[in-house]
Short mmCIF file of C-alpha atoms in Angstrom, two decimals:
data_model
loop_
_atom_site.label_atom_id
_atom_site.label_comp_id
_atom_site.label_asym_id
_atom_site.label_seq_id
_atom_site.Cartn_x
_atom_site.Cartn_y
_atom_site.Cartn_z
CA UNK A 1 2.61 7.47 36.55
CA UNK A 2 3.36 4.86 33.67
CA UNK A 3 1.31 5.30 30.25
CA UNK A 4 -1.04 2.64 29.30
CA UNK A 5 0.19 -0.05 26.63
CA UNK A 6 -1.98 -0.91 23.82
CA UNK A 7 0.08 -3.05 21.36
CA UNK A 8 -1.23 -6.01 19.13
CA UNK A 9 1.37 -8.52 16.91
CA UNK A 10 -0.39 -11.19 14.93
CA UNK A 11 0.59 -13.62 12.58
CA UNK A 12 -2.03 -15.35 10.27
CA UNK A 13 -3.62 -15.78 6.92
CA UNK A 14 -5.84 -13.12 5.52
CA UNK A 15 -9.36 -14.40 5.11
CA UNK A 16 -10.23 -12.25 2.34
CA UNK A 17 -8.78 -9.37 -0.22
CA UNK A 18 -8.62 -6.38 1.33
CA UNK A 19 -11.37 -3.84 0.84
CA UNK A 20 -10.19 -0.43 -0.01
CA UNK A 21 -12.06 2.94 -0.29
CA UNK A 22 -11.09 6.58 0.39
CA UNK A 23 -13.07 8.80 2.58
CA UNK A 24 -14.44 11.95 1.84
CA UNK A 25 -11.49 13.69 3.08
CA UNK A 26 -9.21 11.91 0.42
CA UNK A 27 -7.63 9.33 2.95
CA UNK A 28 -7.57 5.95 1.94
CA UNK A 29 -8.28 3.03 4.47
CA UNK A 30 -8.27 -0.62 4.12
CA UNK A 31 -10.09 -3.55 5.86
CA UNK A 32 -9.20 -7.17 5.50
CA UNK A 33 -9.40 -10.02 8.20
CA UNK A 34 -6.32 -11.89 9.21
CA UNK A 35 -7.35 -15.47 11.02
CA UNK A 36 -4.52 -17.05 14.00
CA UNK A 37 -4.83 -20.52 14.61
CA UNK A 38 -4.40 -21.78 18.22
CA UNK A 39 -4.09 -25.83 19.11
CA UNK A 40 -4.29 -26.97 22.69
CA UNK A 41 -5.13 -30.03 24.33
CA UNK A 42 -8.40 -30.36 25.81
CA UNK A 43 -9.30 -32.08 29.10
CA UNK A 44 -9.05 -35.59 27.20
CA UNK A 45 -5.80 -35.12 26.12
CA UNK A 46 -7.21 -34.96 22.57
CA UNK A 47 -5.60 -32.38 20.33
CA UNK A 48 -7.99 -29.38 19.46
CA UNK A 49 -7.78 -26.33 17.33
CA UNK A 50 -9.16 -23.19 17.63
CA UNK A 51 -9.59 -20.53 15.42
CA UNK A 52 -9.53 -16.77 15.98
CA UNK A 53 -11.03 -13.74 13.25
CA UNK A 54 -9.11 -10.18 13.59
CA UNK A 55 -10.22 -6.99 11.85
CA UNK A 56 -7.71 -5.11 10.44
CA UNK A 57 -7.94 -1.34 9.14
CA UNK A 58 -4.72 0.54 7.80
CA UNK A 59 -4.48 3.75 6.68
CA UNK A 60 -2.43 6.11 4.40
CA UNK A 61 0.31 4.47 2.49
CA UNK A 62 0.14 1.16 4.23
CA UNK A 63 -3.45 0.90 3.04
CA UNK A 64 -2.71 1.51 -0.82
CA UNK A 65 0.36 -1.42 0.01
CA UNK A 66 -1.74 -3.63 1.56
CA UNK A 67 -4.53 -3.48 -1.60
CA UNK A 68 -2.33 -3.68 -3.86
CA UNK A 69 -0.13 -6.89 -2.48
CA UNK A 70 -2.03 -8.94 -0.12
CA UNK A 71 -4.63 -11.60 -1.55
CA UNK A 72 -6.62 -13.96 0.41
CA UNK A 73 -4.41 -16.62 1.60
CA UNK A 74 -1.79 -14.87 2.52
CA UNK A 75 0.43 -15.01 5.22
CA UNK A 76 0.77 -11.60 7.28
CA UNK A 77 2.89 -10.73 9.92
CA UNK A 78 0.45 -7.67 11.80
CA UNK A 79 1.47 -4.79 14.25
CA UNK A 80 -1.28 -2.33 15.50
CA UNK A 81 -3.35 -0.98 18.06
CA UNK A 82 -6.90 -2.23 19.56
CA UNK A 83 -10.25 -0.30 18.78
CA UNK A 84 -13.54 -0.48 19.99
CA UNK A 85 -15.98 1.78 18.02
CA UNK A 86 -19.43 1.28 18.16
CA UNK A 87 -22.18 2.82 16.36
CA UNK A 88 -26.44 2.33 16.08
CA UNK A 89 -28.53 -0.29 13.92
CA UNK A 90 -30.79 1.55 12.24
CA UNK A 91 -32.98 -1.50 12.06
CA UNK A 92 -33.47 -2.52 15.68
CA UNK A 93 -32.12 0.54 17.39
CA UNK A 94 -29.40 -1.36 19.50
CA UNK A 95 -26.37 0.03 20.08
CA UNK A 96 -23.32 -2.50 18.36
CA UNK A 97 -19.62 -3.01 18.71
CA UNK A 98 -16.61 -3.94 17.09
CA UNK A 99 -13.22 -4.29 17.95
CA UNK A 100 -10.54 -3.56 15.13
CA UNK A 101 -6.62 -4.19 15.22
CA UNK A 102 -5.57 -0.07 13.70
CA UNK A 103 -2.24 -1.33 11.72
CA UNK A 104 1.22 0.28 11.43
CA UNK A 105 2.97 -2.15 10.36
CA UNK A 106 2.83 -5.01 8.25
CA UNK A 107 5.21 -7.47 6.76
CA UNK A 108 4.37 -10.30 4.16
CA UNK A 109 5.30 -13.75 4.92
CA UNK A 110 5.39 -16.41 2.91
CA UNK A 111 6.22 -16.42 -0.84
CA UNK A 112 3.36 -15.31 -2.71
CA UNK A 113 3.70 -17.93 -5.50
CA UNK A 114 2.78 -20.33 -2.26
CA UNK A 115 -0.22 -18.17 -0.68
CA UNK A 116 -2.36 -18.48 -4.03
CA UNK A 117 -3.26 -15.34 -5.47
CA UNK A 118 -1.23 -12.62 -7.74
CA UNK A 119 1.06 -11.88 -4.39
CA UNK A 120 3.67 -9.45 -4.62
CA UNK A 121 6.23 -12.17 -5.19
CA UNK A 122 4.56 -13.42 -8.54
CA UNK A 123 6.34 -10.00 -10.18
CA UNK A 124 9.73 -11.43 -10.47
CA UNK A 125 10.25 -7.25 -12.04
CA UNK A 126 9.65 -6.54 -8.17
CA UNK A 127 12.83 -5.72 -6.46
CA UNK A 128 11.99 -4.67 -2.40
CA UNK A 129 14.94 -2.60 -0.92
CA UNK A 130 17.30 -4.24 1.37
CA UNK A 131 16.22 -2.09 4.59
CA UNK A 132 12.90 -2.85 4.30
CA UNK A 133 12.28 -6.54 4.18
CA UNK A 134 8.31 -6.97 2.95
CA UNK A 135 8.29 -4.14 6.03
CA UNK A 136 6.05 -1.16 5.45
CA UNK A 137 5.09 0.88 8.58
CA UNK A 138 2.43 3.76 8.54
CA UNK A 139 4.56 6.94 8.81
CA UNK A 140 1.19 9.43 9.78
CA UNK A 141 1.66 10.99 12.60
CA UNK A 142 1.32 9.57 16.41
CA UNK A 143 -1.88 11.17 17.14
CA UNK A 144 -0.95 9.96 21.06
CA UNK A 145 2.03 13.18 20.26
CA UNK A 146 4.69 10.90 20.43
CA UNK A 147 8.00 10.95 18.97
CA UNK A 148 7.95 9.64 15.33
CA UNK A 149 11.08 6.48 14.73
CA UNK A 150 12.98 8.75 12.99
CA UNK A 151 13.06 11.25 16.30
CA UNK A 152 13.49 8.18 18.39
CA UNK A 153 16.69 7.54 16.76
CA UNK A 154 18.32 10.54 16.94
CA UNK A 155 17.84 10.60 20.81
CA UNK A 156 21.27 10.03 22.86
CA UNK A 157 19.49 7.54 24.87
#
């Protein structure tokens, strides 16, 4: 029986600065919102334009990255997972939902000179390696057991 696939890749602007805190365990964890733009025709034949709003929460390294080089404005390439947690209001009682996008990877677009903000390009001192590419990818561990990429690329296959 084939495993389930549960695999998000967005490309958008970040509609705010990322949030940062650490937890009590000393992890630290981001949250920012990345909006995608969508433009169809609608039954007129008039041109429309539709936004959507992701939540975005990274972890670990990627977190610390992501605070300290992405600004509002900016234009994000985003790889992740979809979550659904839900908690209790503890005004009315009901039971709530959200559904978040759980980054590993993340690659700036864009210079940031043209995405308004101190981006990471404004450091001209900043020199990314070659491999890399504005790519950072969360390197914790696949809590699903999988094979981590650098296992994956010493298989013969």
């Amino acid at each position: 029986m084939a495993r389930g696939l549960n695999k998000a890749m967005l490309i958008g602007h970040l509609g705010n600065d990322p949030e940062m805190r650490v937890t009590a365990s000393g992890q630290s964890v981001v949250n920012f919102t990345v909006a995608t733009n969508e433009s169809f025709r609608d039954n007129s034949g008039n041109m429309q334009e539709r936004t959507e709003w992701h939540r975005i929460v990274a972890w670990g390294k990627l977190a610390e990255i992501c605070n300290q080089y992405l600004k509002k404005g900016r234009q994000v390439y985003v790889e992740g997972r979809l979550q659904t947690r839900s908690w209790d209001d503890n005004k009315t009682g009901e039971k709530k939902y959200t559904t978040e996008i759980i980054c590993s990877d993340m690659q700036m677009l864009g210079s940031g000179r043209d995405q308004g903000g101190q981006g990471y390009d404004s450091n001209p001192s900043f020199q990314q390696p070659t491999a890399q590419k504005n790519s950072f990818r969360d390197d914790t561990p696949d809590q699903g057991g999988g094979l981590s990429e650098t296992e994956k690329d010493d298989l013969p296959f």
